[in-house]
Coordinates of C-alpha atoms and ligand atoms in Angstrom, one line a residue:
X27 CA 0.0 0.0 0.0
X28 CA 2.9 2.4 0.6
X29 CA 3.5 2.5 -3.1
X30 CA 0.3 4.6 -3.3
X31 CA 1.8 7.3 -1.0
X32 CA 3.6 10.1 -2.6
X33 CA 7.2 10.0 -1.4
X34 CA 10.7 10.4 -2.9
X35 CA 10.6 6.7 -3.9
X36 CA 7.2 6.7 -5.6
X37 CA 7.6 9.4 -8.1
X38 CA 7.2 7.1 -11.1
X39 CA 3.7 6.1 -9.8
X40 CA 3.0 9.7 -9.0
X41 CA 3.9 10.8 -12.6
X42 CA 2.0 7.9 -14.2
X43 CA -1.2 8.5 -12.2
X44 CA -1.4 12.2 -12.5
X45 CA -0.6 12.2 -16.2
X46 CA -3.2 9.5 -16.7
X47 CA -5.8 11.6 -15.0
X48 CA -4.7 14.7 -17.0
X49 CA -4.9 12.7 -20.3
X50 CA -8.4 11.6 -19.6
X51 CA -9.6 15.1 -18.8
X52 CA -7.8 16.4 -21.9
X53 CA -9.4 13.7 -24.1
X54 CA -12.8 14.5 -22.6
X55 CA -12.5 18.2 -23.1
X56 CA -11.4 17.8 -26.7
X57 CA -14.3 15.5 -27.4
X58 CA -17.2 17.2 -25.7
X59 CA -19.5 18.9 -28.2
X60 CA -22.0 20.2 -25.6
X61 CA -21.7 21.3 -22.0
X62 CA -23.8 18.5 -20.6
X63 CA -25.2 15.1 -21.6
X64 CA -28.5 15.8 -20.0
X65 CA -28.3 12.8 -17.7
X66 CA -30.8 12.7 -14.9
X67 CA -30.1 12.0 -11.2
X68 CA -32.3 8.8 -11.5
X69 CA -30.1 7.5 -14.3
X70 CA -26.8 8.4 -12.7
X71 CA -27.4 7.5 -9.0
X72 CA -27.6 3.7 -9.6
X73 CA -24.2 3.7 -11.3
X74 CA -22.7 5.6 -8.3
X75 CA -24.5 3.4 -5.8
X76 CA -23.4 0.2 -7.5
X77 CA -19.8 0.8 -6.7
X78 CA -18.6 -1.2 -3.7
X79 CA -16.3 1.1 -1.7
X80 CA -15.1 -1.8 0.3
X81 CA -13.7 -3.6 -2.7
X82 CA -10.9 -1.4 -4.1
X83 CA -9.6 -1.7 -7.6
X84 CA -6.0 -1.4 -6.4
X85 CA -4.9 0.6 -9.5
X86 CA -5.3 4.2 -10.5
X87 CA -5.9 3.5 -14.2
X88 CA -8.7 1.1 -13.3
X89 CA -10.3 3.6 -10.9
X90 CA -10.0 6.3 -13.6
X91 CA -11.7 4.0 -16.1
X92 CA -14.5 3.5 -13.6
X93 CA -14.7 7.3 -13.1
X94 CA -15.5 7.8 -16.7
X95 CA -18.9 6.3 -16.2
X96 CA -19.8 7.9 -12.9
X97 CA -18.4 11.3 -13.4
X98 CA -16.3 12.4 -16.4
X99 CA -18.7 11.4 -19.2
X100 CA -21.7 13.2 -17.7
X101 CA -20.1 16.2 -15.9
X102 CA -21.2 19.7 -16.5
X103 CA -18.4 21.3 -18.5
X104 CA -17.8 25.0 -17.9
X105 CA -15.2 25.3 -20.6
X106 CA -17.9 24.9 -23.2
X107 CA -18.9 28.2 -24.9
X108 CA -22.6 27.3 -24.5
X109 CA -22.4 26.9 -20.7
X110 CA -24.1 30.2 -19.8
X111 CA -25.6 29.4 -16.4
X112 CA -23.9 30.3 -13.1
X113 CA -20.8 32.2 -12.0
X114 CA -18.4 29.5 -13.2
X115 CA -15.5 30.3 -15.5
X116 CA -13.3 28.3 -17.7
X117 CA -10.0 28.0 -15.8
X118 CA -6.6 29.3 -16.6
X119 CA -4.1 26.6 -17.4
X120 CA -1.4 28.0 -15.1
X121 CA -3.9 27.8 -12.3
X122 CA -4.6 24.2 -13.1
X123 CA -0.9 23.4 -13.1
X124 CA -0.6 25.2 -9.7
X125 CA -3.5 23.0 -8.4
X126 CA -1.4 19.9 -9.2
X127 CA 1.6 21.4 -7.5
X128 CA -0.2 22.6 -4.4
X129 CA -2.0 19.3 -3.7
X130 CA 1.2 17.3 -4.2
X131 CA 3.3 19.5 -1.9
X132 CA 0.3 19.9 0.3
X133 CA 1.4 22.9 2.3
X134 CA -1.0 24.0 4.9
X135 CA -1.4 27.8 5.3
X136 CA -1.9 27.8 9.1
X137 CA 1.6 28.2 10.3
X138 CA 5.1 28.9 9.0
X139 CA 6.3 25.4 10.0
X140 CA 3.6 23.9 7.7
X141 CA 4.1 26.2 4.7
X142 CA 7.2 28.4 4.7
X143 CA 7.2 30.2 1.3
X144 CA 3.5 29.5 0.8
X145 CA 2.7 31.9 3.6
X146 CA 4.9 34.6 2.0
X147 CA 3.3 34.1 -1.4
X148 CA -0.2 34.3 0.1
X149 CA 0.8 37.5 1.9
X150 CA 2.1 39.1 -1.3
X151 CA -1.1 38.3 -3.1
X152 CA -3.2 39.7 -0.2
X153 CA -1.1 42.9 -0.3
X154 CA -1.4 43.0 -4.1
X155 CA -5.1 42.7 -4.0
X156 CA -5.5 45.3 -1.2
X157 CA -3.3 47.7 -3.2
X158 CA -5.5 47.2 -6.3
X159 CA -8.5 48.0 -4.2
X160 CA -6.7 51.0 -2.6
X161 CA -7.2 50.0 1.0
X162 CA -4.1 51.8 2.3
X163 CA -0.9 51.0 4.2
X164 CA -2.5 49.2 7.1
X165 CA -4.5 46.7 5.0
X166 CA -4.3 43.0 5.3
X167 CA -6.5 39.9 4.7
X168 CA -6.5 36.2 4.1
X169 CA -7.5 33.7 1.5
X170 CA -10.8 31.9 2.2
X171 CA -12.9 29.0 0.7
X172 CA -15.3 31.4 -1.1
X173 CA -17.4 34.5 -1.0
X174 CA -19.8 32.9 1.6
X175 CA -16.9 32.5 4.1
X176 CA -15.4 35.9 3.2
X177 CA -18.7 37.6 3.9
X178 CA -19.1 35.7 7.2
X179 CA -15.6 36.6 8.3
X180 CA -16.1 40.3 7.4
X181 CA -19.3 40.4 9.3
X182 CA -17.7 38.7 12.3
X183 CA -15.1 41.5 12.4
X184 CA -17.9 44.1 12.0
X185 CA -19.9 42.6 14.9
X186 CA -16.9 42.5 17.2
X187 CA -16.1 46.2 16.4
X188 CA -19.6 47.2 17.1
X189 CA -19.6 45.2 20.4
X190 CA -16.3 46.7 21.3
X191 CA -17.9 50.1 21.0
X192 CA -20.6 49.0 23.5
X193 CA -23.5 48.1 21.2
X194 CA -26.2 45.8 22.6
X195 CA -25.9 42.5 20.7
X196 CA -29.7 42.4 20.3
X197 CA -29.8 45.8 18.7
X198 CA -27.3 45.1 15.9
X199 CA -28.6 45.7 12.3
X200 CA -27.0 44.9 8.9
X201 CA -28.1 46.8 5.8
X202 CA -27.8 45.3 2.4
X203 CA -29.7 45.7 -0.9
X204 CA -32.6 43.5 -1.8
X205 CA -30.3 42.2 -4.6
X206 CA -27.5 41.4 -2.1
X207 CA -26.3 37.8 -1.7
X208 CA -28.1 35.4 0.6
X209 CA -24.8 34.5 2.3
X210 CA -25.3 37.8 4.2
X211 CA -28.4 36.4 5.8
X212 CA -26.6 33.1 6.5
X213 CA -23.7 35.0 8.1
X214 CA -26.1 36.9 10.3
X215 CA -27.7 33.7 11.5
X216 CA -24.3 32.1 12.2
X217 CA -23.3 35.2 14.1
X218 CA -26.3 34.9 16.3
X219 CA -28.0 38.1 15.1
X220 CA -31.8 38.0 15.4
X221 CA -34.1 37.0 12.6
X222 CA -34.9 40.6 11.7
X223 CA -31.3 41.8 11.9
X224 CA -30.6 42.0 8.1
X225 CA -32.5 44.9 6.6
X226 CA -33.1 44.7 2.8
X227 CA -32.7 48.1 1.2
X228 CA -34.8 48.6 -2.0
X229 CA -33.0 48.8 -5.4
X230 CA -33.6 51.2 -8.3
X231 CA -34.5 50.2 -11.8
X232 CA -30.9 49.2 -12.5
X233 CA -30.8 47.0 -9.4
X234 CA -28.5 49.2 -7.5
X235 CA -29.2 50.0 -3.8
X236 CA -31.3 53.2 -3.5
X237 CA -29.2 55.7 -1.5
X238 CA -32.1 57.7 -0.2
X239 CA -33.7 54.4 1.0
X240 CA -30.5 53.5 2.8
X241 CA -30.4 56.9 4.4
X242 CA -34.0 56.4 5.6
X243 CA -33.3 52.9 6.9
X244 CA -30.2 54.1 8.8
X245 CA -32.1 57.1 10.3
X246 CA -34.9 54.8 11.4
X247 CA -32.4 52.5 13.0
X248 CA -30.9 55.4 14.9
X249 CA -34.3 56.7 16.0
X250 CA -35.3 53.3 17.3
X251 CA -32.1 53.1 19.4
X252 CA -30.7 50.3 17.3
X253 CA -27.1 49.8 16.4
X254 CA -26.0 49.9 12.7
X255 CA -23.4 47.2 12.7
X256 CA -22.6 47.1 9.0
X257 CA -23.7 48.2 5.5
X258 CA -23.0 45.5 2.9
X259 CA -22.7 47.1 -0.5
X260 CA -22.6 44.7 -3.5
X261 CA -20.1 45.3 -6.3
X262 CA -21.6 42.9 -8.8
X263 CA -25.0 41.4 -7.8
X264 CA -25.3 37.8 -8.6
X265 CA -28.3 38.2 -10.9
X266 CA -27.7 41.6 -12.5
X267 CA -24.0 42.4 -12.0
X268 CA -25.2 45.7 -10.7
X269 CA -22.8 47.8 -8.6
X270 CA -24.2 49.8 -5.7
X271 CA -23.3 53.5 -5.7
X272 CA -20.2 52.9 -3.6
X273 CA -19.1 56.5 -2.9
X274 CA -22.6 57.6 -1.7
X275 CA -23.1 54.4 0.3
X276 CA -19.6 54.8 1.9
X277 CA -20.4 58.4 2.9
X278 CA -23.7 57.4 4.6
X279 CA -22.1 54.4 6.3
X280 CA -19.3 56.6 7.7
X281 CA -21.8 59.2 8.9
X282 CA -23.6 56.5 10.9
X283 CA -20.4 55.0 12.3
X284 CA -21.1 51.6 10.7
X285 CA -18.7 49.1 9.1
X286 CA -18.7 49.2 5.3
X287 CA -18.3 45.8 3.7
X288 CA -18.1 45.6 -0.1
X289 CA -19.1 42.2 -1.5
X290 CA -17.1 42.2 -4.8
X291 CA -17.3 38.4 -5.1
X292 CA -18.3 38.8 -8.7
X293 CA -17.2 42.4 -9.6
X294 CA -13.6 41.9 -8.5
X295 CA -12.7 41.2 -12.1
X296 CA -12.9 44.9 -12.6
X297 CA -9.8 45.3 -10.4
X298 CA -7.7 44.2 -13.3
X299 CA -9.8 45.6 -16.2
X300 CA -7.6 47.7 -18.4
X301 CA -10.6 49.9 -19.4
X302 CA -13.3 49.7 -16.7
X303 CA -11.6 49.8 -13.3
X304 CA -13.5 53.1 -12.7
X305 CA -16.8 51.2 -12.2
X306 CA -15.4 50.2 -8.8
X307 CA -14.7 53.8 -7.7
X308 CA -15.4 54.1 -4.0
X309 CA -14.5 50.6 -3.1
X310 CA -11.3 52.0 -1.5
X311 CA -13.5 53.4 1.3
X312 CA -14.5 49.8 2.5
X313 CA -13.5 48.5 5.9
X314 CA -13.6 45.0 4.3
X315 CA -13.9 43.5 0.8
X316 CA -14.8 40.1 -0.5
X317 CA -13.2 39.0 -3.8
X318 CA -13.8 35.6 -5.5
X319 CA -11.0 34.8 -7.8
X320 CA -12.9 31.7 -8.8
X321 CA -15.6 33.8 -10.3
X322 CA -13.9 36.5 -12.4
X323 CA -10.2 35.7 -12.4
X324 CA -10.5 32.3 -14.2
X325 CA -9.4 30.4 -11.2
X326 CA -10.5 26.9 -10.2
X327 CA -12.8 26.5 -7.2
X328 CA -11.8 27.5 -4.5
X329 CA -10.0 30.8 -4.6
X330 CA -11.4 33.7 -2.6
X331 CA -10.1 36.4 -0.2
X332 CA -11.3 38.7 2.5
X333 CA -9.4 42.0 2.7
X334 CA -9.5 44.6 5.5
X335 CA -8.5 48.2 5.7
X336 CA -7.0 47.9 9.2
X337 CA -5.1 44.7 9.9
X338 CA -5.8 45.1 13.6
X339 CA -9.4 44.1 13.0
X340 CA -8.2 40.6 12.1
X341 CA -7.4 40.0 15.8
X342 CA -11.1 39.3 16.4
X343 CA -10.5 35.8 15.0
X344 CA -7.2 35.2 16.8
X345 CA -6.9 32.4 19.3
X346 CA -3.7 30.9 20.5
X347 CA -3.2 27.1 20.8
X348 CA -0.1 25.9 22.6
X349 CA 0.4 23.2 20.0
X350 CA 0.1 25.4 17.0
X351 CA 0.5 29.2 17.4
X352 CA 1.5 30.0 20.9
X353 CA 1.8 33.7 22.0
X354 CA 5.6 33.1 22.1
X355 CA 5.6 32.6 18.3
X356 CA 3.7 35.8 17.7
X357 CA 6.2 37.6 20.0
X358 CA 9.1 36.2 17.8
X359 CA 7.3 37.6 14.8
X360 CA 7.2 34.3 13.0
X361 CA 4.7 34.8 10.2
X362 CA 1.6 32.8 10.3
X363 CA -1.8 33.1 8.7
X364 CA -3.9 31.0 11.2
X365 CA -4.1 34.1 13.5
X366 CA -6.1 35.8 10.7
X367 CA -8.2 33.0 9.4
X368 CA -11.5 31.2 10.4
X369 CA -9.9 28.0 9.2
X370 CA -7.0 26.1 10.6
X371 CA -5.6 23.6 8.1
X372 CA -6.0 25.5 4.9
X373 CA -5.2 24.9 1.2
X374 CA -2.6 26.9 -0.6
X375 CA -5.2 28.3 -3.1
X376 CA -3.1 31.4 -3.5
X377 CA -0.6 29.5 -5.6
X378 CA -3.1 29.3 -8.5
X379 CA -3.5 33.1 -8.7
X380 CA 0.3 33.5 -8.3
X381 CA 1.1 31.3 -11.3
X382 CA -1.7 32.9 -13.3
X383 CA -0.3 36.4 -12.7
X384 CA 3.2 35.2 -13.4
X385 CA 2.2 33.7 -16.7
X386 CA -0.7 36.0 -18.0
X387 CA -0.2 39.1 -15.9
X388 CA -3.0 41.2 -14.4
X389 CA -3.6 42.9 -17.7
X390 CA -4.0 39.6 -19.4
X391 CA -6.7 38.4 -17.0
X392 CA -8.3 41.9 -17.1
X393 CA -8.4 41.9 -20.9
X394 CA -10.3 38.6 -20.9
X395 CA -12.8 40.1 -18.4
X396 CA -13.1 43.1 -20.7
X397 CA -14.0 40.8 -23.5
X398 CA -16.8 39.4 -21.4
X399 CA -18.1 42.9 -20.6
X400 CA -18.2 43.6 -24.4
X401 CA -19.9 40.2 -25.1
X402 CA -22.6 41.0 -22.5
X403 CA -23.2 44.3 -24.2
X404 CA -23.5 42.6 -27.6
X405 CA -25.8 40.0 -26.1
X406 CA -28.0 42.7 -24.7
X407 CA -28.3 44.3 -28.2
X408 CA -29.3 40.9 -29.6
X409 CA -31.9 40.3 -26.9
X410 CA -33.3 43.9 -27.0
X411 CA -33.8 43.6 -30.8
X412 CA -35.5 40.1 -30.6
X413 CA -39.3 40.4 -30.3
X414 CA -39.4 36.9 -28.8
X415 CA -37.7 38.0 -25.6
X416 CA -37.9 40.7 -23.0
X417 CA -34.7 41.7 -21.3
X418 CA -34.8 43.3 -17.8
X419 CA -31.8 45.6 -17.6
X420 CA -28.7 46.6 -19.5
X421 CA -25.8 44.5 -18.2
X422 CA -23.6 46.1 -15.6
X423 CA -21.2 43.2 -15.7
X424 CA -21.7 40.0 -17.7
X425 CA -25.2 38.7 -16.9
X426 CA -28.4 39.0 -18.9
X427 CA -31.8 38.4 -17.3
X428 CA -34.6 37.9 -19.8
X429 CA -37.7 35.9 -20.5
X430 CA -39.4 34.5 -23.5
X431 CA -42.8 36.1 -24.4
X432 CA -45.4 34.4 -26.6
X433 CA -46.4 36.0 -29.9
X434 CA -50.0 36.3 -28.8
X435 CA -51.3 37.6 -25.4
X436 CA -51.2 34.8 -22.9
X437 CA -51.7 34.6 -19.1
X438 CA -48.8 35.2 -16.8
X439 CA -48.9 31.7 -15.3
X440 CA -48.5 30.1 -18.8
X441 CA -45.6 32.5 -19.6
X442 CA -43.9 31.4 -16.4
X443 CA -44.4 27.7 -17.1
X444 CA -43.1 28.1 -20.7
X445 CA -39.9 29.8 -19.5
X446 CA -39.4 27.2 -16.8
X447 CA -40.0 24.5 -19.4
X448 CA -37.6 26.0 -21.9
X449 CA -34.8 26.1 -19.3
X450 CA -35.4 22.5 -18.2
X451 CA -35.8 21.1 -21.7
X452 CA -32.6 22.8 -22.8
X453 CA -30.7 21.3 -19.8
X454 CA -32.1 17.9 -20.6
X455 CA -30.9 18.2 -24.2
X456 CA -27.4 19.2 -22.9
X457 CA -26.9 21.5 -25.9
X458 CA -26.6 24.5 -23.6
X459 CA -27.0 25.4 -19.9
X460 CA -28.7 28.6 -18.8
X461 CA -29.8 29.8 -15.3
X462 CA -33.1 31.1 -14.0
X463 CA -34.2 33.6 -11.5
X464 CA -37.4 35.5 -10.5
X465 CA -38.1 39.2 -11.1
X466 CA -41.2 40.6 -9.4
X467 CA -42.3 37.0 -8.8
X468 CA -42.2 36.0 -12.4
X469 CA -39.8 33.4 -13.8
X470 CA -36.9 34.7 -15.9
X471 CA -33.9 33.1 -17.6
X472 CA -30.4 34.2 -17.1
X473 CA -27.1 34.1 -19.0
X474 CA -23.9 34.5 -16.9
X475 CA -21.2 35.1 -19.4
X476 CA -17.8 34.1 -18.1
X477 CA -16.4 32.3 -21.1
X478 CA -14.4 34.6 -23.5
X479 CA -14.9 31.9 -26.2
X480 CA -18.6 32.4 -26.2
X481 CA -19.7 34.5 -29.3
X482 CA -22.8 36.5 -30.1
X483 CA -23.6 33.6 -32.5
X484 CA -23.6 31.2 -29.6
X485 CA -26.0 33.6 -27.8
X486 CA -28.3 33.7 -30.8
X487 CA -28.2 29.9 -31.2
X488 CA -29.1 29.4 -27.5
X489 CA -32.0 31.9 -27.8
X490 CA -33.3 30.0 -30.8
X491 CA -33.2 26.7 -28.8
X492 CA -35.0 28.3 -25.9
X493 CA -37.7 29.9 -28.1
X494 CA -38.2 26.6 -29.9
X495 CA -38.7 24.8 -26.5
X496 CA -41.1 27.5 -25.3
X497 CA -43.1 27.5 -28.6
X498 CA -43.5 23.8 -28.5
X499 CA -44.6 23.9 -24.9
X500 CA -47.3 26.5 -25.7
X501 CA -48.5 24.4 -28.6
X502 CA -48.8 21.3 -26.5
X503 CA -50.6 23.2 -23.8
X504 CA -53.1 24.7 -26.2
X505 CA -53.7 21.2 -27.7
X506 CA -54.5 19.9 -24.3
X507 CA -56.9 22.7 -23.5
X508 CA -58.7 23.1 -26.9
X509 CA -59.6 19.7 -28.1
Ligands
LIG620 C1 -21.2 34.0 -5.5 C2 -21.4 35.1 -4.6 C3 -21.2 34.9 -3.2 C4 -20.8 33.6 -2.6 O1 -19.6 33.2 -3.0 P1 -19.2 31.6 -3.0 O2 -17.8 31.7 -3.5 O3 -20.1 31.0 -3.9 O4 -19.3 31.2 -1.5 C5 -21.3 36.1 -2.4 N1 -21.7 37.3 -2.9 C6 -21.9 37.4 -4.3 C7 -22.4 38.7 -4.8 C8 -21.8 36.3 -5.1 O5 -22.1 36.5 -6.4

């Protein structure tokens, strides 16, 4: 069995196994002509369930053969230009190479004696990101598992700061727009804030937080003797890519003495955009920022970070363990990241971004993100000119929210069902994958464009497929109803 452990004497087996895995993925990517096979859970589950985990195959090649049938053949492939659904990107090859390196070396980013250079590399990338944001000389931060954890971490710091100023825990309130991410609610729950602690501020027509509404909500909070713990502005809402008016939100937040967190999980790609960095103007006023490199920097899952303006705030998550990070080590100024993190053992995800920047450069990544912004604008023009569809808003980043409309007046319930059907039927065909959401309680379809290889022709082709499914649904419905 020791031959399966990676050591200095098993490097042949290591090479053979990893290259074999890489070859299979490469062959699969080269052969897939659609993002999905359309397999159903009912069809796939028996294959997974039939595998006896207590009877090993003893050989990586055999296990990879088996994996073809339970995973690789029917996976959802984000690299395909007609995968247009969620915030998933095709990944940068240097980052995939880094993934192989970091899992083989297996550094853990909690202490220096488990990571050495990895800690320094993560610190450089945290400093680089904070500088891009403009957080100032005292900034710091840490890599996390994703935007959900980054938001939780930031709100933990905000809560501790509010409590340190003497706020009553039951009086804490968090303000975010009605288009903000649900992880803010989840974080509030984990932090023990009450069920009404997160106040949803209405959005304008472009799905940006209404500043006068935020002002009113903050004033009401003050009048009621409650404590404004944090304002969470979103720089790139998940559905619309909309960016809250950051300078005005920052000014109001400061006036009320609250912590400003900017959730740029999606919009962080603008940090490296050669032409549209200005869309993030005001982000430099944040007390904390969430960035998801796995959304708009072409990084494999996971790669995210939480940055703070004042490194001292990170102390709220610092605990000392004699076995790991004793006070003595801090006094000796031995660098460690566990003092800043909610996690203990932690992946060296930063290496993926490091190799990406060292190969492609920030401008290279940003140019790809710019291509996506241009593609979204072209896609909006296509949709706006197409009488079969209604599009909600001009894209702020790279999403398009729209719905199919029938040629003749039809009830809203039927339109809803036709759109739901079109999305499901397209998924079942595997020819493209699109997302869905609701706007004013009606069902809409959504494209999230994160693949620079997607073309306007792909968008047109997917719209034709959706319209054909919706048309057919309407026809069948009318046959059922009018005999
Ligand atoms: C995706 C997203 C999150 C959550 O990030 P994960 O990496 O999925 O945990 C938070 N906020 C926004 C705006 C997002 O789009």
